[in-house]
């Protein structure tokens, strides 16, 4: 079991017979498990953990938003910390503006902790997706910072 011709990748993912998926989850008081996000997608904002999916789920509730993706980009002012950036595709009939960015931020402030509110919101006509429609966050990160990330 493992990755074809990639012993280092296999060693990193399989420990003592366990497959480390990289998923982050939680268990509620009734013993039910919930997948929160992927460890590699977690954003570190001054030591606070931000799971992109949590912010995206709230963004999807906004009346103007058709699709959204959230990534972390290095904070130039705080070493080892990220800032939250959201990419947003608007529904037909809505137009991107500074006013709408303010409305989206205010909507988020009412629904998530302040450190989870994106410092940067960028409107896009579309987001990079897999063939089954899953947003490719790594492509957004590469577009933002280059292919080495």
mmCIF file of C-alpha atoms in Angstrom:
data_model
loop_
_atom_site.group_PDB
_atom_site.id
_atom_site.type_symbol
_atom_site.label_atom_id
_atom_site.label_comp_id
_atom_site.label_asym_id
_atom_site.label_seq_id
_atom_site.Cartn_x
_atom_site.Cartn_y
_atom_site.Cartn_z
ATOM 1 C CA UNK A 1 0.000 0.000 0.000
ATOM 2 C CA UNK A 2 1.289 3.466 -0.819
ATOM 3 C CA UNK A 3 2.059 5.922 -3.584
ATOM 4 C CA UNK A 4 3.515 4.472 -6.802
ATOM 5 C CA UNK A 5 7.276 5.139 -6.909
ATOM 6 C CA UNK A 6 7.025 7.740 -4.125
ATOM 7 C CA UNK A 7 8.444 6.183 -0.954
ATOM 8 C CA UNK A 8 8.809 9.550 0.836
ATOM 9 C CA UNK A 9 5.167 10.460 0.174
ATOM 10 C CA UNK A 10 4.095 6.999 1.327
ATOM 11 C CA UNK A 11 6.148 7.277 4.528
ATOM 12 C CA UNK A 12 4.589 10.668 5.290
ATOM 13 C CA UNK A 13 1.025 9.375 4.827
ATOM 14 C CA UNK A 14 1.218 5.921 6.406
ATOM 15 C CA UNK A 15 2.390 5.553 10.023
ATOM 16 C CA UNK A 16 2.253 2.242 11.902
ATOM 17 C CA UNK A 17 -0.306 0.930 9.409
ATOM 18 C CA UNK A 18 -2.582 3.968 9.744
ATOM 19 C CA UNK A 19 -3.428 6.130 6.738
ATOM 20 C CA UNK A 20 -3.092 9.789 7.707
ATOM 21 C CA UNK A 21 -5.707 11.502 5.547
ATOM 22 C CA UNK A 22 -4.969 15.056 6.623
ATOM 23 C CA UNK A 23 -8.626 15.620 7.517
ATOM 24 C CA UNK A 24 -9.433 17.676 10.599
ATOM 25 C CA UNK A 25 -12.599 16.827 12.466
ATOM 26 C CA UNK A 26 -14.438 17.108 15.726
ATOM 27 C CA UNK A 27 -16.707 14.906 17.797
ATOM 28 C CA UNK A 28 -19.885 16.282 19.349
ATOM 29 C CA UNK A 29 -21.305 15.400 22.764
ATOM 30 C CA UNK A 30 -23.329 12.533 21.224
ATOM 31 C CA UNK A 31 -20.247 10.913 19.700
ATOM 32 C CA UNK A 32 -20.885 12.013 16.108
ATOM 33 C CA UNK A 33 -17.853 12.974 14.046
ATOM 34 C CA UNK A 34 -17.725 15.938 11.659
ATOM 35 C CA UNK A 35 -15.067 16.689 9.067
ATOM 36 C CA UNK A 36 -14.106 20.360 9.350
ATOM 37 C CA UNK A 37 -11.485 20.696 6.629
ATOM 38 C CA UNK A 38 -8.099 19.518 5.432
ATOM 39 C CA UNK A 39 -5.040 20.159 7.612
ATOM 40 C CA UNK A 40 -3.077 21.499 4.639
ATOM 41 C CA UNK A 41 -5.797 24.113 3.987
ATOM 42 C CA UNK A 42 -5.904 25.418 7.574
ATOM 43 C CA UNK A 43 -5.031 29.102 7.901
ATOM 44 C CA UNK A 44 -2.981 30.395 10.846
ATOM 45 C CA UNK A 45 -4.020 33.925 11.820
ATOM 46 C CA UNK A 46 -1.674 34.993 14.627
ATOM 47 C CA UNK A 47 -1.966 31.545 16.213
ATOM 48 C CA UNK A 48 -5.719 31.195 15.674
ATOM 49 C CA UNK A 49 -6.914 28.386 13.406
ATOM 50 C CA UNK A 50 -9.199 29.280 10.519
ATOM 51 C CA UNK A 51 -10.761 26.497 8.484
ATOM 52 C CA UNK A 52 -11.582 27.772 4.981
ATOM 53 C CA UNK A 53 -14.713 25.666 4.727
ATOM 54 C CA UNK A 54 -16.215 27.329 7.805
ATOM 55 C CA UNK A 55 -15.848 30.789 6.251
ATOM 56 C CA UNK A 56 -16.971 29.535 2.825
ATOM 57 C CA UNK A 57 -20.127 28.000 4.314
ATOM 58 C CA UNK A 58 -21.089 31.408 5.707
ATOM 59 C CA UNK A 59 -20.215 33.157 2.434
ATOM 60 C CA UNK A 60 -22.587 30.788 0.584
ATOM 61 C CA UNK A 61 -25.423 32.072 2.778
ATOM 62 C CA UNK A 62 -25.011 35.635 1.445
ATOM 63 C CA UNK A 63 -27.646 36.505 -1.141
ATOM 64 C CA UNK A 64 -25.133 37.825 -3.706
ATOM 65 C CA UNK A 65 -22.688 34.906 -3.655
ATOM 66 C CA UNK A 66 -22.829 32.047 -6.154
ATOM 67 C CA UNK A 67 -19.462 30.467 -5.321
ATOM 68 C CA UNK A 68 -16.564 31.196 -2.979
ATOM 69 C CA UNK A 69 -13.162 29.946 -1.911
ATOM 70 C CA UNK A 70 -10.974 30.988 1.003
ATOM 71 C CA UNK A 71 -7.198 30.643 1.299
ATOM 72 C CA UNK A 72 -4.465 31.905 3.579
ATOM 73 C CA UNK A 73 -1.662 34.050 2.257
ATOM 74 C CA UNK A 74 1.416 35.080 4.258
ATOM 75 C CA UNK A 75 0.915 38.208 6.339
ATOM 76 C CA UNK A 76 3.731 40.576 5.370
ATOM 77 C CA UNK A 77 3.468 42.317 8.746
ATOM 78 C CA UNK A 78 3.472 39.255 11.048
ATOM 79 C CA UNK A 79 6.045 36.503 10.546
ATOM 80 C CA UNK A 80 4.538 33.005 10.554
ATOM 81 C CA UNK A 81 0.997 34.326 10.281
ATOM 82 C CA UNK A 82 -1.463 34.402 7.398
ATOM 83 C CA UNK A 83 -4.237 36.691 6.310
ATOM 84 C CA UNK A 84 -7.550 35.314 5.112
ATOM 85 C CA UNK A 85 -8.394 35.975 1.463
ATOM 86 C CA UNK A 86 -11.742 35.171 -0.154
ATOM 87 C CA UNK A 87 -12.453 34.741 -3.846
ATOM 88 C CA UNK A 88 -16.095 35.314 -4.680
ATOM 89 C CA UNK A 89 -18.228 34.608 -7.748
ATOM 90 C CA UNK A 90 -21.385 36.698 -7.735
ATOM 91 C CA UNK A 91 -24.862 35.605 -8.745
ATOM 92 C CA UNK A 92 -26.372 37.088 -11.864
ATOM 93 C CA UNK A 93 -27.677 40.589 -11.210
ATOM 94 C CA UNK A 94 -25.005 41.518 -8.660
ATOM 95 C CA UNK A 95 -21.982 43.673 -9.414
ATOM 96 C CA UNK A 96 -18.723 43.724 -7.485
ATOM 97 C CA UNK A 97 -18.023 46.973 -5.657
ATOM 98 C CA UNK A 98 -16.350 48.305 -2.525
ATOM 99 C CA UNK A 99 -19.832 48.728 -1.068
ATOM 100 C CA UNK A 100 -20.612 45.036 -1.635
ATOM 101 C CA UNK A 101 -17.262 44.050 -0.093
ATOM 102 C CA UNK A 102 -18.281 46.036 2.992
ATOM 103 C CA UNK A 103 -21.671 44.302 3.087
ATOM 104 C CA UNK A 104 -20.041 40.871 2.785
ATOM 105 C CA UNK A 105 -17.586 41.664 5.587
ATOM 106 C CA UNK A 106 -20.400 42.914 7.808
ATOM 107 C CA UNK A 107 -22.381 39.740 7.078
ATOM 108 C CA UNK A 108 -19.349 37.651 8.047
ATOM 109 C CA UNK A 109 -18.732 39.667 11.235
ATOM 110 C CA UNK A 110 -22.221 38.678 12.392
ATOM 111 C CA UNK A 111 -21.543 34.987 11.773
ATOM 112 C CA UNK A 112 -17.851 34.218 12.453
ATOM 113 C CA UNK A 113 -15.120 35.351 14.823
ATOM 114 C CA UNK A 114 -13.442 38.629 13.798
ATOM 115 C CA UNK A 115 -10.094 36.987 12.959
ATOM 116 C CA UNK A 116 -11.876 34.771 10.391
ATOM 117 C CA UNK A 117 -13.235 37.702 8.370
ATOM 118 C CA UNK A 118 -11.195 38.005 5.140
ATOM 119 C CA UNK A 119 -8.932 41.038 4.965
ATOM 120 C CA UNK A 120 -9.030 40.696 1.194
ATOM 121 C CA UNK A 121 -12.043 39.857 -0.979
ATOM 122 C CA UNK A 122 -11.573 39.454 -4.720
ATOM 123 C CA UNK A 123 -14.421 39.105 -7.203
ATOM 124 C CA UNK A 124 -13.963 36.550 -9.980
ATOM 125 C CA UNK A 125 -16.075 35.436 -12.920
ATOM 126 C CA UNK A 126 -15.192 31.814 -12.091
ATOM 127 C CA UNK A 127 -13.005 29.749 -9.795
ATOM 128 C CA UNK A 128 -10.640 26.944 -10.825
ATOM 129 C CA UNK A 129 -12.410 23.621 -10.313
ATOM 130 C CA UNK A 130 -11.877 19.905 -10.732
ATOM 131 C CA UNK A 131 -13.983 17.965 -13.223
ATOM 132 C CA UNK A 132 -16.493 17.252 -10.455
ATOM 133 C CA UNK A 133 -16.789 20.922 -9.446
ATOM 134 C CA UNK A 134 -14.554 21.059 -6.359
ATOM 135 C CA UNK A 135 -12.704 24.374 -6.091
ATOM 136 C CA UNK A 136 -8.940 24.019 -6.452
ATOM 137 C CA UNK A 137 -7.604 26.134 -3.586
ATOM 138 C CA UNK A 138 -4.023 25.186 -4.471
ATOM 139 C CA UNK A 139 -4.493 26.818 -7.904
ATOM 140 C CA UNK A 140 -5.685 30.021 -6.238
ATOM 141 C CA UNK A 141 -2.687 29.896 -3.905
ATOM 142 C CA UNK A 142 -0.338 29.421 -6.877
ATOM 143 C CA UNK A 143 -1.967 32.338 -8.690
ATOM 144 C CA UNK A 144 -1.490 34.447 -5.577
ATOM 145 C CA UNK A 145 2.036 33.441 -4.581
ATOM 146 C CA UNK A 146 3.638 31.405 -7.353
ATOM 147 C CA UNK A 147 4.030 27.655 -7.961
ATOM 148 C CA UNK A 148 6.428 26.985 -5.061
ATOM 149 C CA UNK A 149 3.688 27.174 -2.415
#
